Short mmCIF file of C-alpha atoms in Angstrom, two decimals:
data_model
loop_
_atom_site.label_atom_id
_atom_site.label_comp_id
_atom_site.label_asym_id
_atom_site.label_seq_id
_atom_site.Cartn_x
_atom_site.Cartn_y
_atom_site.Cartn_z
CA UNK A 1 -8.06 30.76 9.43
CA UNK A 2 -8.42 27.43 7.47
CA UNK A 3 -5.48 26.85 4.83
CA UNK A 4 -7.10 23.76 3.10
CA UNK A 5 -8.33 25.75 0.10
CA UNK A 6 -3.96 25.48 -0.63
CA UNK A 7 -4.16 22.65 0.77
CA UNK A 8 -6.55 21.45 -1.64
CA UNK A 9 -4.58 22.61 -4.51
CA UNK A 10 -1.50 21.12 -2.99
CA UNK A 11 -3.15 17.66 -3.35
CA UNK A 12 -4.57 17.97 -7.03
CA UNK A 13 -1.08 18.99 -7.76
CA UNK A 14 1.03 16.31 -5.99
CA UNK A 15 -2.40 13.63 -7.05
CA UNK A 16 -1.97 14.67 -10.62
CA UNK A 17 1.60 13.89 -10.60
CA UNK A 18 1.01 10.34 -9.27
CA UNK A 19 -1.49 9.58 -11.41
CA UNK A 20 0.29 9.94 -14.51
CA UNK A 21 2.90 7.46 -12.98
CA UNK A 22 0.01 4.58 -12.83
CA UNK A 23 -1.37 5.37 -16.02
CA UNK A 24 2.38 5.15 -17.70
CA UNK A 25 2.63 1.74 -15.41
CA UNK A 26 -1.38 0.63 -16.41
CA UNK A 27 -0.05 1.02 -20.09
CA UNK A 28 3.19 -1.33 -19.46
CA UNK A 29 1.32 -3.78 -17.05
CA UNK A 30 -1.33 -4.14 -20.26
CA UNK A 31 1.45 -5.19 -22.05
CA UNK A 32 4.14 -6.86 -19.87
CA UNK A 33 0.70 -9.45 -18.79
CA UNK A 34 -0.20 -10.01 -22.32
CA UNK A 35 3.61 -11.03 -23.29
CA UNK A 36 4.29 -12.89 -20.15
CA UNK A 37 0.46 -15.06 -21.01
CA UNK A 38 1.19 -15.31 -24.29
CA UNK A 39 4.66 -16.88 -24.11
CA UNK A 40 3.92 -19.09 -20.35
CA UNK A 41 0.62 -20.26 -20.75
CA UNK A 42 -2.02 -19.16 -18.49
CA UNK A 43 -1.20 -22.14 -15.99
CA UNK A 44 2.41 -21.07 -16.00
CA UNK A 45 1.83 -17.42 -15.44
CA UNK A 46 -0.30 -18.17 -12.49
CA UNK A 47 2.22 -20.02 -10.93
CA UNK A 48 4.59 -16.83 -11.62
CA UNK A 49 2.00 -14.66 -10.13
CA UNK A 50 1.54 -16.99 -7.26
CA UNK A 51 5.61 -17.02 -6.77
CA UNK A 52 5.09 -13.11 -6.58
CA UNK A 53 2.34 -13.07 -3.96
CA UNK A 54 4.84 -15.23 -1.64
CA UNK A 55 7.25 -12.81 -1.31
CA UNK A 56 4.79 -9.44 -1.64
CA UNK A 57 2.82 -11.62 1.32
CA UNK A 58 6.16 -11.79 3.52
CA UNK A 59 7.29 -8.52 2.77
CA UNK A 60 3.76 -6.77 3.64
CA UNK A 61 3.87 -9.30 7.06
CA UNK A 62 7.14 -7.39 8.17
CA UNK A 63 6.52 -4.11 6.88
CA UNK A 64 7.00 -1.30 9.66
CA UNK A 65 5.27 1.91 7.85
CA UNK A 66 8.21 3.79 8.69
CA UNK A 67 6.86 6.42 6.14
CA UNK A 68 4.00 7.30 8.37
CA UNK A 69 6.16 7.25 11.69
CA UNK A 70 8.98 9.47 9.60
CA UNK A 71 5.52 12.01 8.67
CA UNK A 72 3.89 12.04 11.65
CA UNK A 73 7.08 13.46 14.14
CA UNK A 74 9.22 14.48 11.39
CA UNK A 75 6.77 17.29 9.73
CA UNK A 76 7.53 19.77 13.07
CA UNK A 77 10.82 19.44 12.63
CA UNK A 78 11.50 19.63 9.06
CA UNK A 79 9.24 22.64 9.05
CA UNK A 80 11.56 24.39 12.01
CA UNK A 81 14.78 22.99 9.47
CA UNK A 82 16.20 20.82 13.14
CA UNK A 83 18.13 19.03 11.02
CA UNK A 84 19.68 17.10 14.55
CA UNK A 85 15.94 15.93 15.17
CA UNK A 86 15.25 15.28 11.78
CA UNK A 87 18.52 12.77 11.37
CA UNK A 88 17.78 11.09 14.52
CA UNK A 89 13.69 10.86 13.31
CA UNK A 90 15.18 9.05 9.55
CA UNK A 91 17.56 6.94 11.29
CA UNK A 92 15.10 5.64 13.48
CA UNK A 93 13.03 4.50 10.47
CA UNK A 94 15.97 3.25 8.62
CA UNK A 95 16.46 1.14 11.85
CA UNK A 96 12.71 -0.26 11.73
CA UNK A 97 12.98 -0.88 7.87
CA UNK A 98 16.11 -3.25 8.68
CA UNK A 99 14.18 -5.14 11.25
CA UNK A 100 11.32 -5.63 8.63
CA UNK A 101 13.76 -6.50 5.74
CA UNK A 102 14.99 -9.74 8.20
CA UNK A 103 11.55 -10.54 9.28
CA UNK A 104 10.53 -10.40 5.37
CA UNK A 105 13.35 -12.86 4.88
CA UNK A 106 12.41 -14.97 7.36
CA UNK A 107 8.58 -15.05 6.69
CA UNK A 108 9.41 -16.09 2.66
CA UNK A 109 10.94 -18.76 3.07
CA UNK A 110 8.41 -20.56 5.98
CA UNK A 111 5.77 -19.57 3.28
CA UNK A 112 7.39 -20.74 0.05
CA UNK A 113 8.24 -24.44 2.51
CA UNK A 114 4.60 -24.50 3.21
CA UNK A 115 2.59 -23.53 0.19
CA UNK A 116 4.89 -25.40 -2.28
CA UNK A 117 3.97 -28.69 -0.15
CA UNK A 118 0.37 -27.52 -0.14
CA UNK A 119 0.59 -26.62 -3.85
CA UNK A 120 2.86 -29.59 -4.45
CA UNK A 121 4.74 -27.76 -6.70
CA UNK A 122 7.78 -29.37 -8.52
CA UNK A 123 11.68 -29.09 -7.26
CA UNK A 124 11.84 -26.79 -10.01
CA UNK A 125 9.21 -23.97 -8.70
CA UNK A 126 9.99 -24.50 -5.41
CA UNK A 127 13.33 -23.56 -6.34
CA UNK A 128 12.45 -20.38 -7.93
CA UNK A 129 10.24 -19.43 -5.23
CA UNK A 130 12.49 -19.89 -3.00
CA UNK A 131 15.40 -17.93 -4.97
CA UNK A 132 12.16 -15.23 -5.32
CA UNK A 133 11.83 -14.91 -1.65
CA UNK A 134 15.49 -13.42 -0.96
CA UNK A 135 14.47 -10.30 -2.43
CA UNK A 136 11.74 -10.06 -0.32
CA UNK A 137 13.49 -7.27 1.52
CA UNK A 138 14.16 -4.89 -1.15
CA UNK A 139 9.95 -4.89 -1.56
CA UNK A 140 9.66 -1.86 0.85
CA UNK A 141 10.80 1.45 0.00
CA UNK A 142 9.63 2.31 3.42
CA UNK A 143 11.78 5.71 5.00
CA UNK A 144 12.98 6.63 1.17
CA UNK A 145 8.87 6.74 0.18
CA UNK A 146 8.88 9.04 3.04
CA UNK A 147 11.14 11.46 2.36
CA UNK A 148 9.66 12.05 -0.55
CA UNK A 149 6.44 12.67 0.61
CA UNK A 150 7.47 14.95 3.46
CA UNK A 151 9.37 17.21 0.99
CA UNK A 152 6.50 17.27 -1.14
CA UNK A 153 8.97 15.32 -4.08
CA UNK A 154 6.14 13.51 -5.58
CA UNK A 155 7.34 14.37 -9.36
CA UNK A 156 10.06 11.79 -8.81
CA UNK A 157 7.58 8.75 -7.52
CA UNK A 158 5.91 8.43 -11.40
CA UNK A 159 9.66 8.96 -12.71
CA UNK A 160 10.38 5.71 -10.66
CA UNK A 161 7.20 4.21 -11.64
CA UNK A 162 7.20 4.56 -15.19
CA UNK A 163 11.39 3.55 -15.15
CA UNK A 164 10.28 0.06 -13.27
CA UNK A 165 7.64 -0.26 -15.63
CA UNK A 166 9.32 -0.06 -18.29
CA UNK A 167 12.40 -2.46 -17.47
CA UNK A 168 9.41 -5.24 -16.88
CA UNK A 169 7.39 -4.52 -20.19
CA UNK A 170 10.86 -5.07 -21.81
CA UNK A 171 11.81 -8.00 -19.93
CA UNK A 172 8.71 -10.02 -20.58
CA UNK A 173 8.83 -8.71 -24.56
CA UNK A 174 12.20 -10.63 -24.52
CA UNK A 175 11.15 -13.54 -23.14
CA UNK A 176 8.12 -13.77 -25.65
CA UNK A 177 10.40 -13.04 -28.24
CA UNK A 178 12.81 -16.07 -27.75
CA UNK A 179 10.75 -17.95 -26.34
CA UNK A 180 11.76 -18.30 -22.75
CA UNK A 181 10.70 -20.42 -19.53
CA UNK A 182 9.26 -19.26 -15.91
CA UNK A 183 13.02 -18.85 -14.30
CA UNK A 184 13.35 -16.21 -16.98
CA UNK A 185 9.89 -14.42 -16.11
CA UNK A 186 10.83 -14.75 -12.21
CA UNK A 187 13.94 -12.96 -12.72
CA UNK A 188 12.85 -10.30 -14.52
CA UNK A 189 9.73 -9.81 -12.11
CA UNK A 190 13.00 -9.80 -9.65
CA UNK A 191 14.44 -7.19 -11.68
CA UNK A 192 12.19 -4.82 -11.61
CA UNK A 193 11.99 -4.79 -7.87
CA UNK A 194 15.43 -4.25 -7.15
CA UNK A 195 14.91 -1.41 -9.54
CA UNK A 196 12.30 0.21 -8.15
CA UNK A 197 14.37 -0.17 -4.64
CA UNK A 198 17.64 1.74 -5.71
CA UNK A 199 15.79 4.21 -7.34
CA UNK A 200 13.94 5.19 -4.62
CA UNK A 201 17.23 5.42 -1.96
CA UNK A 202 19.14 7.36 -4.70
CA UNK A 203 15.93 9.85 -4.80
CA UNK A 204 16.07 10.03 -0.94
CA UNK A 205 19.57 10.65 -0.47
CA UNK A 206 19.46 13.37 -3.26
CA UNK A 207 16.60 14.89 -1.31
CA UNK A 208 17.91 14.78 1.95
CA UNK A 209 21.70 16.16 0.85
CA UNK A 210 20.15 18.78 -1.61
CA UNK A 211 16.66 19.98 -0.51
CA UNK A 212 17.50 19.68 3.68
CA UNK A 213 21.33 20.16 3.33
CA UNK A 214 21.36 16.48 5.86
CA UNK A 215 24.06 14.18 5.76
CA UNK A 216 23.17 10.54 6.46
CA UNK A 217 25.96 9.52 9.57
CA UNK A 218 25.37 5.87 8.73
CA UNK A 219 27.32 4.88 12.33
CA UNK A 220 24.73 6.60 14.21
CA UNK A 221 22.21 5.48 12.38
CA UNK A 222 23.09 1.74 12.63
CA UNK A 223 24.22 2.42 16.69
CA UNK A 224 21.55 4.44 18.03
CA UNK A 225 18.46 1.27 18.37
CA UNK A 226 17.46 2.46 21.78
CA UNK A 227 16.69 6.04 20.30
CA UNK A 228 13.06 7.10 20.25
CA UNK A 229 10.83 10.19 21.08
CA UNK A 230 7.75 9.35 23.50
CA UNK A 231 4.78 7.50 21.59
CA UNK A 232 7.11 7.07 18.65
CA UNK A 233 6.78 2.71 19.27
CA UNK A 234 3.53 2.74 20.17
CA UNK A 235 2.58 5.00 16.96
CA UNK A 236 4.60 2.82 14.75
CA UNK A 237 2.95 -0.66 15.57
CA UNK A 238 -0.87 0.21 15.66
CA UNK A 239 -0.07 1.83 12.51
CA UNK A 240 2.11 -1.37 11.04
CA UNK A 241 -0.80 -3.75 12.18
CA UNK A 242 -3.69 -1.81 10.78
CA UNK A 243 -1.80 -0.99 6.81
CA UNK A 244 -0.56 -4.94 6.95
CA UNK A 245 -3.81 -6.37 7.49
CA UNK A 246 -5.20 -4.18 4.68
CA UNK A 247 -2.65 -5.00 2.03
CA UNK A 248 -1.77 -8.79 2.90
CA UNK A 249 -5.46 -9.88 2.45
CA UNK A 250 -5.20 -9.39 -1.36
CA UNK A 251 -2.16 -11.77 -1.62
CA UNK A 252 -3.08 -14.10 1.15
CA UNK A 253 -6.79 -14.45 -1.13
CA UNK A 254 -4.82 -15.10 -4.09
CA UNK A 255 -2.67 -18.13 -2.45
CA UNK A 256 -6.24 -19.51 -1.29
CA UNK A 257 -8.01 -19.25 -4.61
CA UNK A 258 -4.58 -20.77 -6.28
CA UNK A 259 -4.24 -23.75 -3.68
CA UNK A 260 -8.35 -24.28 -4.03
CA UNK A 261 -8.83 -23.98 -7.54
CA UNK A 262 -5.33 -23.95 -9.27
CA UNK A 263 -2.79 -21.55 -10.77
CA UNK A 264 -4.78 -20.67 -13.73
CA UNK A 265 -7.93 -19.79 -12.30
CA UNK A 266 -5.70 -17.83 -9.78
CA UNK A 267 -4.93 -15.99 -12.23
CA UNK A 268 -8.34 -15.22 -13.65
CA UNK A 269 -8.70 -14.09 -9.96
CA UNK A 270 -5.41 -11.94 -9.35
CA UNK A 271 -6.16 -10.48 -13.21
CA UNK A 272 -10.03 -9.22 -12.51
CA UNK A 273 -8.95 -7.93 -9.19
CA UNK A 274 -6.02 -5.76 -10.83
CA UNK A 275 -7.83 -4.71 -13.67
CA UNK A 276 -10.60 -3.79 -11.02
CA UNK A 277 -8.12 -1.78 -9.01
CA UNK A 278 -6.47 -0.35 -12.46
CA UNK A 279 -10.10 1.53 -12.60
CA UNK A 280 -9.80 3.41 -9.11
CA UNK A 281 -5.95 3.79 -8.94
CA UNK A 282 -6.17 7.15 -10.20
CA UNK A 283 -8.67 8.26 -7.47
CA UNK A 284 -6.43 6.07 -4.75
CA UNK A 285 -3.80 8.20 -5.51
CA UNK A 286 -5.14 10.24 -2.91
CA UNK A 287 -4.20 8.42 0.10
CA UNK A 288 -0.76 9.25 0.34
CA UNK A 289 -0.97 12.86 -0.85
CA UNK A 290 -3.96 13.29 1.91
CA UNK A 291 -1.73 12.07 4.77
CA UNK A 292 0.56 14.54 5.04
CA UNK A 293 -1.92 17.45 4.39
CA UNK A 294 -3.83 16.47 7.68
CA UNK A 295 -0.55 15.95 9.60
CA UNK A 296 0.26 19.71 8.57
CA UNK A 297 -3.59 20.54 9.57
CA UNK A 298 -3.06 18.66 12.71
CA UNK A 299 -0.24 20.56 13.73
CA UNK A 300 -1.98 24.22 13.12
CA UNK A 301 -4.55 22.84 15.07
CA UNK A 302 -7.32 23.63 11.90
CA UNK A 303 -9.39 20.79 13.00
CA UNK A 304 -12.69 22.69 11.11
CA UNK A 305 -10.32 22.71 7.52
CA UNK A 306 -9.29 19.27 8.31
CA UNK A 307 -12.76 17.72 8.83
CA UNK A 308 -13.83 19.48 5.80
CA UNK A 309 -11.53 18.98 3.05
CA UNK A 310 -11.96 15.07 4.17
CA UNK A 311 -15.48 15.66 3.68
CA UNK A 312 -15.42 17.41 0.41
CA UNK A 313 -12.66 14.43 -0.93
CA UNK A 314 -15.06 11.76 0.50
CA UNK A 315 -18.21 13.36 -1.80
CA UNK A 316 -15.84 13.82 -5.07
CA UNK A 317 -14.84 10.16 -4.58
CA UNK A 318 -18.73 8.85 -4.61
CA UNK A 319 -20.04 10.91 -7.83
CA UNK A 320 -16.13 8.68 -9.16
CA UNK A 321 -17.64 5.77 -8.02
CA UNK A 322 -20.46 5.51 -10.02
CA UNK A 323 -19.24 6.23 -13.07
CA UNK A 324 -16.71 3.90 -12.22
CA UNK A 325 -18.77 0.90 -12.01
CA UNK A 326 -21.01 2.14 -15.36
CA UNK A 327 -17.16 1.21 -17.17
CA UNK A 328 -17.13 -1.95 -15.47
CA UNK A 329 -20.58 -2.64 -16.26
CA UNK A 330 -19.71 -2.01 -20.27
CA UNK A 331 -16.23 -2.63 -20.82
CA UNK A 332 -14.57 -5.11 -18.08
CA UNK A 333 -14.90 -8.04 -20.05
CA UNK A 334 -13.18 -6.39 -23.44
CA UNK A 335 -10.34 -5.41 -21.12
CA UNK A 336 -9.65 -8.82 -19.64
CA UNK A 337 -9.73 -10.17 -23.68
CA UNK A 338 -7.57 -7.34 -24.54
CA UNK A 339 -4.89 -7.77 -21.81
CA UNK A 340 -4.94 -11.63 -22.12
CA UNK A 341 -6.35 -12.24 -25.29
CA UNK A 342 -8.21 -15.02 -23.94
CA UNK A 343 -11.70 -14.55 -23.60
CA UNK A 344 -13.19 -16.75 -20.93
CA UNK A 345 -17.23 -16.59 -19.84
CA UNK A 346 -17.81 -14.54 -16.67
CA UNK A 347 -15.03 -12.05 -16.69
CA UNK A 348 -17.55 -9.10 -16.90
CA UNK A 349 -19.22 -10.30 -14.05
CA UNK A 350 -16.30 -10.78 -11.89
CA UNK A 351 -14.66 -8.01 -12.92
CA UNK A 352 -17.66 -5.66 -11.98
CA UNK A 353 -18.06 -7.55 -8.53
CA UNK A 354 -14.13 -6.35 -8.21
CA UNK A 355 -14.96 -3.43 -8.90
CA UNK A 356 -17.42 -3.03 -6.22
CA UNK A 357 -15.07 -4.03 -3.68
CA UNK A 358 -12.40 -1.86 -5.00
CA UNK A 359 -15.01 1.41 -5.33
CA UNK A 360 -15.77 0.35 -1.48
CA UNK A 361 -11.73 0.39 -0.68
CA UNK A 362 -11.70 3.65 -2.52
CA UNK A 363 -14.52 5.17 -0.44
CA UNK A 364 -12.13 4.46 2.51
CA UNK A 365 -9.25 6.27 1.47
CA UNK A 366 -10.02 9.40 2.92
CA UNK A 367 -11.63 8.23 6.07
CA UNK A 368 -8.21 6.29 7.41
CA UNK A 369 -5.77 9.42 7.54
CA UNK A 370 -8.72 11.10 9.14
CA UNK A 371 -9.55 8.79 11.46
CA UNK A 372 -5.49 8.67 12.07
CA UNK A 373 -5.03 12.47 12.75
CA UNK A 374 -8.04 12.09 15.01
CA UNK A 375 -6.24 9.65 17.61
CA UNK A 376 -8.37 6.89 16.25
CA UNK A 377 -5.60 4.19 15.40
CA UNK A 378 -6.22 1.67 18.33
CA UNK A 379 -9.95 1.78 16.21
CA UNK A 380 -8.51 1.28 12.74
CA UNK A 381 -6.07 -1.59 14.24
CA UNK A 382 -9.27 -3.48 15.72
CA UNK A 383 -11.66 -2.65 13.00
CA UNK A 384 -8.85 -4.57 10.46
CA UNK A 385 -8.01 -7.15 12.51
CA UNK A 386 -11.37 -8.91 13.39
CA UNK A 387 -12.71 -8.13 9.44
CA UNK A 388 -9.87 -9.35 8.09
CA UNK A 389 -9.68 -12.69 10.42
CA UNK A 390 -13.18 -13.39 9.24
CA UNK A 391 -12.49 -12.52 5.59
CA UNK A 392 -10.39 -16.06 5.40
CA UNK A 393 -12.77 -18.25 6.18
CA UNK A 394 -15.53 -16.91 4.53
CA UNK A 395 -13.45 -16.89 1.39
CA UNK A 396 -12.78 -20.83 2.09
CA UNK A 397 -16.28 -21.30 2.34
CA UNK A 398 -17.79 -19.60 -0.78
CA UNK A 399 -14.53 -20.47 -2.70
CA UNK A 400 -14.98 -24.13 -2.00
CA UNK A 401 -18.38 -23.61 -2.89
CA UNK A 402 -18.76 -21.13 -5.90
CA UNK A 403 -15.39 -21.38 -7.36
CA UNK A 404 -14.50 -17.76 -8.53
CA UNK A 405 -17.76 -16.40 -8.01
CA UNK A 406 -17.86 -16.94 -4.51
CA UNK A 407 -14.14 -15.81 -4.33
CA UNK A 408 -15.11 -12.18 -5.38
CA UNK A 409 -18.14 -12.48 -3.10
CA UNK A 410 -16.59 -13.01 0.07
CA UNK A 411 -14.02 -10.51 -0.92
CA UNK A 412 -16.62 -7.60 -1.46
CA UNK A 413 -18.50 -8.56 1.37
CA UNK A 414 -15.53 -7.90 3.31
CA UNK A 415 -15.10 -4.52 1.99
CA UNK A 416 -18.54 -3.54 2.38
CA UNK A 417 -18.15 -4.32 6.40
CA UNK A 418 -14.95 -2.53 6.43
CA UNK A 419 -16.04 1.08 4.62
CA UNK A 420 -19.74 0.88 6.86
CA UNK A 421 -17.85 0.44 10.21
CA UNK A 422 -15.10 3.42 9.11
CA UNK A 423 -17.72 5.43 7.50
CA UNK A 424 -19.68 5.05 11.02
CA UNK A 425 -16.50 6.47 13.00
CA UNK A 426 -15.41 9.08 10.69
CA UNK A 427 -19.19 10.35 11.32
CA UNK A 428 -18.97 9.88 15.01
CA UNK A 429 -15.45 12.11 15.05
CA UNK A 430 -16.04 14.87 12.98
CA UNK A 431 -19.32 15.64 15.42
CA UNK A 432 -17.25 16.03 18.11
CA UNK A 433 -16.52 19.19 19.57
CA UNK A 434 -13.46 21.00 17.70
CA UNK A 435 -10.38 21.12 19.98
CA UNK A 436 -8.74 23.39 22.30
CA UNK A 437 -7.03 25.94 20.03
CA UNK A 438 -4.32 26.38 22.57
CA UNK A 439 -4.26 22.63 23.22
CA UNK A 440 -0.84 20.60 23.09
CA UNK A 441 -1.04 18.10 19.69
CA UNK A 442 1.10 16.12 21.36
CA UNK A 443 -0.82 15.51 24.28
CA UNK A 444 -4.71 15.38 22.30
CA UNK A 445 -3.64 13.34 19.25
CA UNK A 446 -0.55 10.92 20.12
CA UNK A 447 -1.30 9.60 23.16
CA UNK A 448 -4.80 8.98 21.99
CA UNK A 449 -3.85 6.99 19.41
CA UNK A 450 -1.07 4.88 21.51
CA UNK A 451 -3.31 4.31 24.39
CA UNK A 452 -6.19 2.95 22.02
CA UNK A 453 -3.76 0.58 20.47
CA UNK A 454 -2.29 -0.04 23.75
CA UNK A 455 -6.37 -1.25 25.01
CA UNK A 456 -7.95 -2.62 21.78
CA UNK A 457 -5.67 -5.10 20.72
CA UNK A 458 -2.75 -5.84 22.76
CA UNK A 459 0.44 -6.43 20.30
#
């Protein structure tokens, strides 16, 4: 029998949870903009928000989503309490975050030596870009953001949140208060990552010592690099390739707007984009509660619950939609003014064009872990790959040409490619017949999914 109807509730629970975590960090990102524009100037904060995306960029560029990999063959085990399994599935994905941490390293400081010269940015910001990018590793709370989620701990992720949150807000209210410079801004923007970094290791090891009675052995852990369970690579890197793409685009268009059109407008750009995304984040919340409920589905082999509950999600999240983009419509300029208190002509309209490509992102959030579950990553890692390649130069073009407005053009356009084509495949899968019930998941919805990524786009 189908189990999503707990399922279901299992999501509004764990979704509700999250969402009070963004709207506690909304609140403080309100205020920590409005300080940091008020005391830097919007040229200056640009430039701070451009130092940012250099190092988000190179840590998304390195990222192994260990989380997923640490989901998708640790749920069976967990669930049968083989703790040996288990400890040998974490380490693992301990192992792949270190590799991405010296990759991230790596990839800030090529980026800050290029852009700056691009940019031509003083000795000065160079220097604090540069100092920015070494904590490019501690940007990824990759196996610790997984533990969490496969114990169901998502009470402690809006703790975390809100605590991060917080520590910035009251950073940047310092600065405004005495009056301080960009090195103060960039090392409180620092600050705040390293923060949200410990706390999420301290919350994993809790977890793992109290809720699963494991024991870290760090030697193993850091010994054992040729340890892997069949299709455990293969899963990791189709699944690395196809998140990456998705969430370096926003930084990478951010960098083009800022070396095209300068920090300030930048900002304008990176500012109507995040308010955009402020709208939806509640309803994106979804994404990583919905993963692990299909895994579980997967695993019963309740492919009729699983297609449906994605279904029923997907229909909730268009009636969202439109009364998301009736706010826009109304109240995105006041926002901008309120957050910035500069008011500047156009913001409404870019702000609702935003919006459009973030309600289009949104629409997608349901359709990926499907898709996923369904052996369909060599798809997803394709689909991303040749949209996103032709996102860049598009955005080039109608930047170059329509200054902001064509910026938010080409970036919607790009979103409306990417939820048609998914939307299209999602349709396509669920019609299929329902599998074997006796059928090995191992054998119908890993290999699948490695062979596809092995044949689509060779890594």
């Amino acid at each position: 029998m189908s189990k999503h109807p707990s399922a279901a509730r299992r999501i509004v629970h764990n979704v509700s949870f999250l969402t009070l975590g963004r709207i506690a960090t909304a609140l403080c990102s309100f205020a920590y903009i409005a300080f940091a524009v008020r005391a830097l100037g919007l040229g200056q904060f640009g430039l701070l928000i451009l130092i940012h995306s250099l190092g988000i960029m190179a840590s998304t560029f390195s990222r192994m989503q260990s989380w997923q990999t640490l989901i998708r063959f640790g749920n069976d085990p967990f669930a049968r309490r083989d703790l040996e399994l288990l400890h040998q599935i974490i380490g693992f994905c301990i192992r792949l975050d270190l590799l991405s941490a010296l990759v991230a390293v790596a990839i800030g400081f090529i980026s800050v030596a290029i852009y700056s010269h691009l940019a031509h940015w003083s000795s000065w910001v160079t220097s604090l870009a540069y100092g920015y990018a070494l904590i490019c590793p501690f940007m990824y709370t990759g196996w610790s953001n997984g533990i969490l989620r496969l114990t169901d701990r998502f009470h402690l992720v809006p703790i975390n949140d809100t605590c991060t949150a917080i520590f910035r807000t009251a950073g940047t209210a310092l600065g405004l208060v005495f009056h301080l410079h960009l090195g103060f801004f960039v090392v409180v923007w620092a600050g705040a990552v390293l923060l949200d970094y410990g706390l999420f290791q301290f919350f994993a090891l809790t977890t793992l010592r109290r809720k699963m009675g494991l024991q870290l052995r760090w030697r193993e852990v850091l010994t054992q690099w040729r340890w892997q369970l069949p299709g455990m690579w293969a899963f990791t890197r189709s699944t690395s390739i196809n998140q990456t793409l998705g969430a370096v685009s926003g930084h990478i268009s951010t960098l083009v707007v800022g070396s095209l059109l300068g920090s300030a407008e930048a900002a304008v750009f990176r500012i109507c984009r995040q308010i955009a995304d402020g709208i939806v984040t509640p309803a994106q919340m979804l994404s990583p509660v919905l993963y692990p409920e299909l895994v579980k589905m997967r695993d019963r082999q309740d492919w009729t619950g699983l297609k449906r509950l994605t279904w029923k999600i997907f229909a909730l999240l268009c009636g969202i939609s439109v009364l998301l983009l009736v706010v826009a419509a109304f109240f995105g300029g006041h926002i901008f003014a309120l957050m910035l208190h500069i008011h500047l002509h156009g913001t409404t309209y870019y702000i609702s064009i935003m919006l459009v490509s973030a309600v289009l992102t949104l629409l997608v959030v349901p359709l990926e872990p499907l898709l996923t579950v369904m052996g369909q990553i060599g798809f997803l890692v394709a689909n991303r790959t040749w949209i996103t390649l032709a996102y860049f130069p598009v955005l080039y073009g109608l930047t170059s040409s329509w200054s902001l407005k064509g910026a938010c053009y080409a970036t919607v356009f790009s979103s409306f490619i990417m939820f048609v084509t998914r939307l299209w495949r999602a349709i396509v899968c669920s019609l299929r017949p329902p599998h074997r019930p006796g059928a090995d998941q191992r054998q119908e919805v890993l290999p699948s999914a490695a062979d596809e990524g092995e044949t689509s786009v060779k890594v």
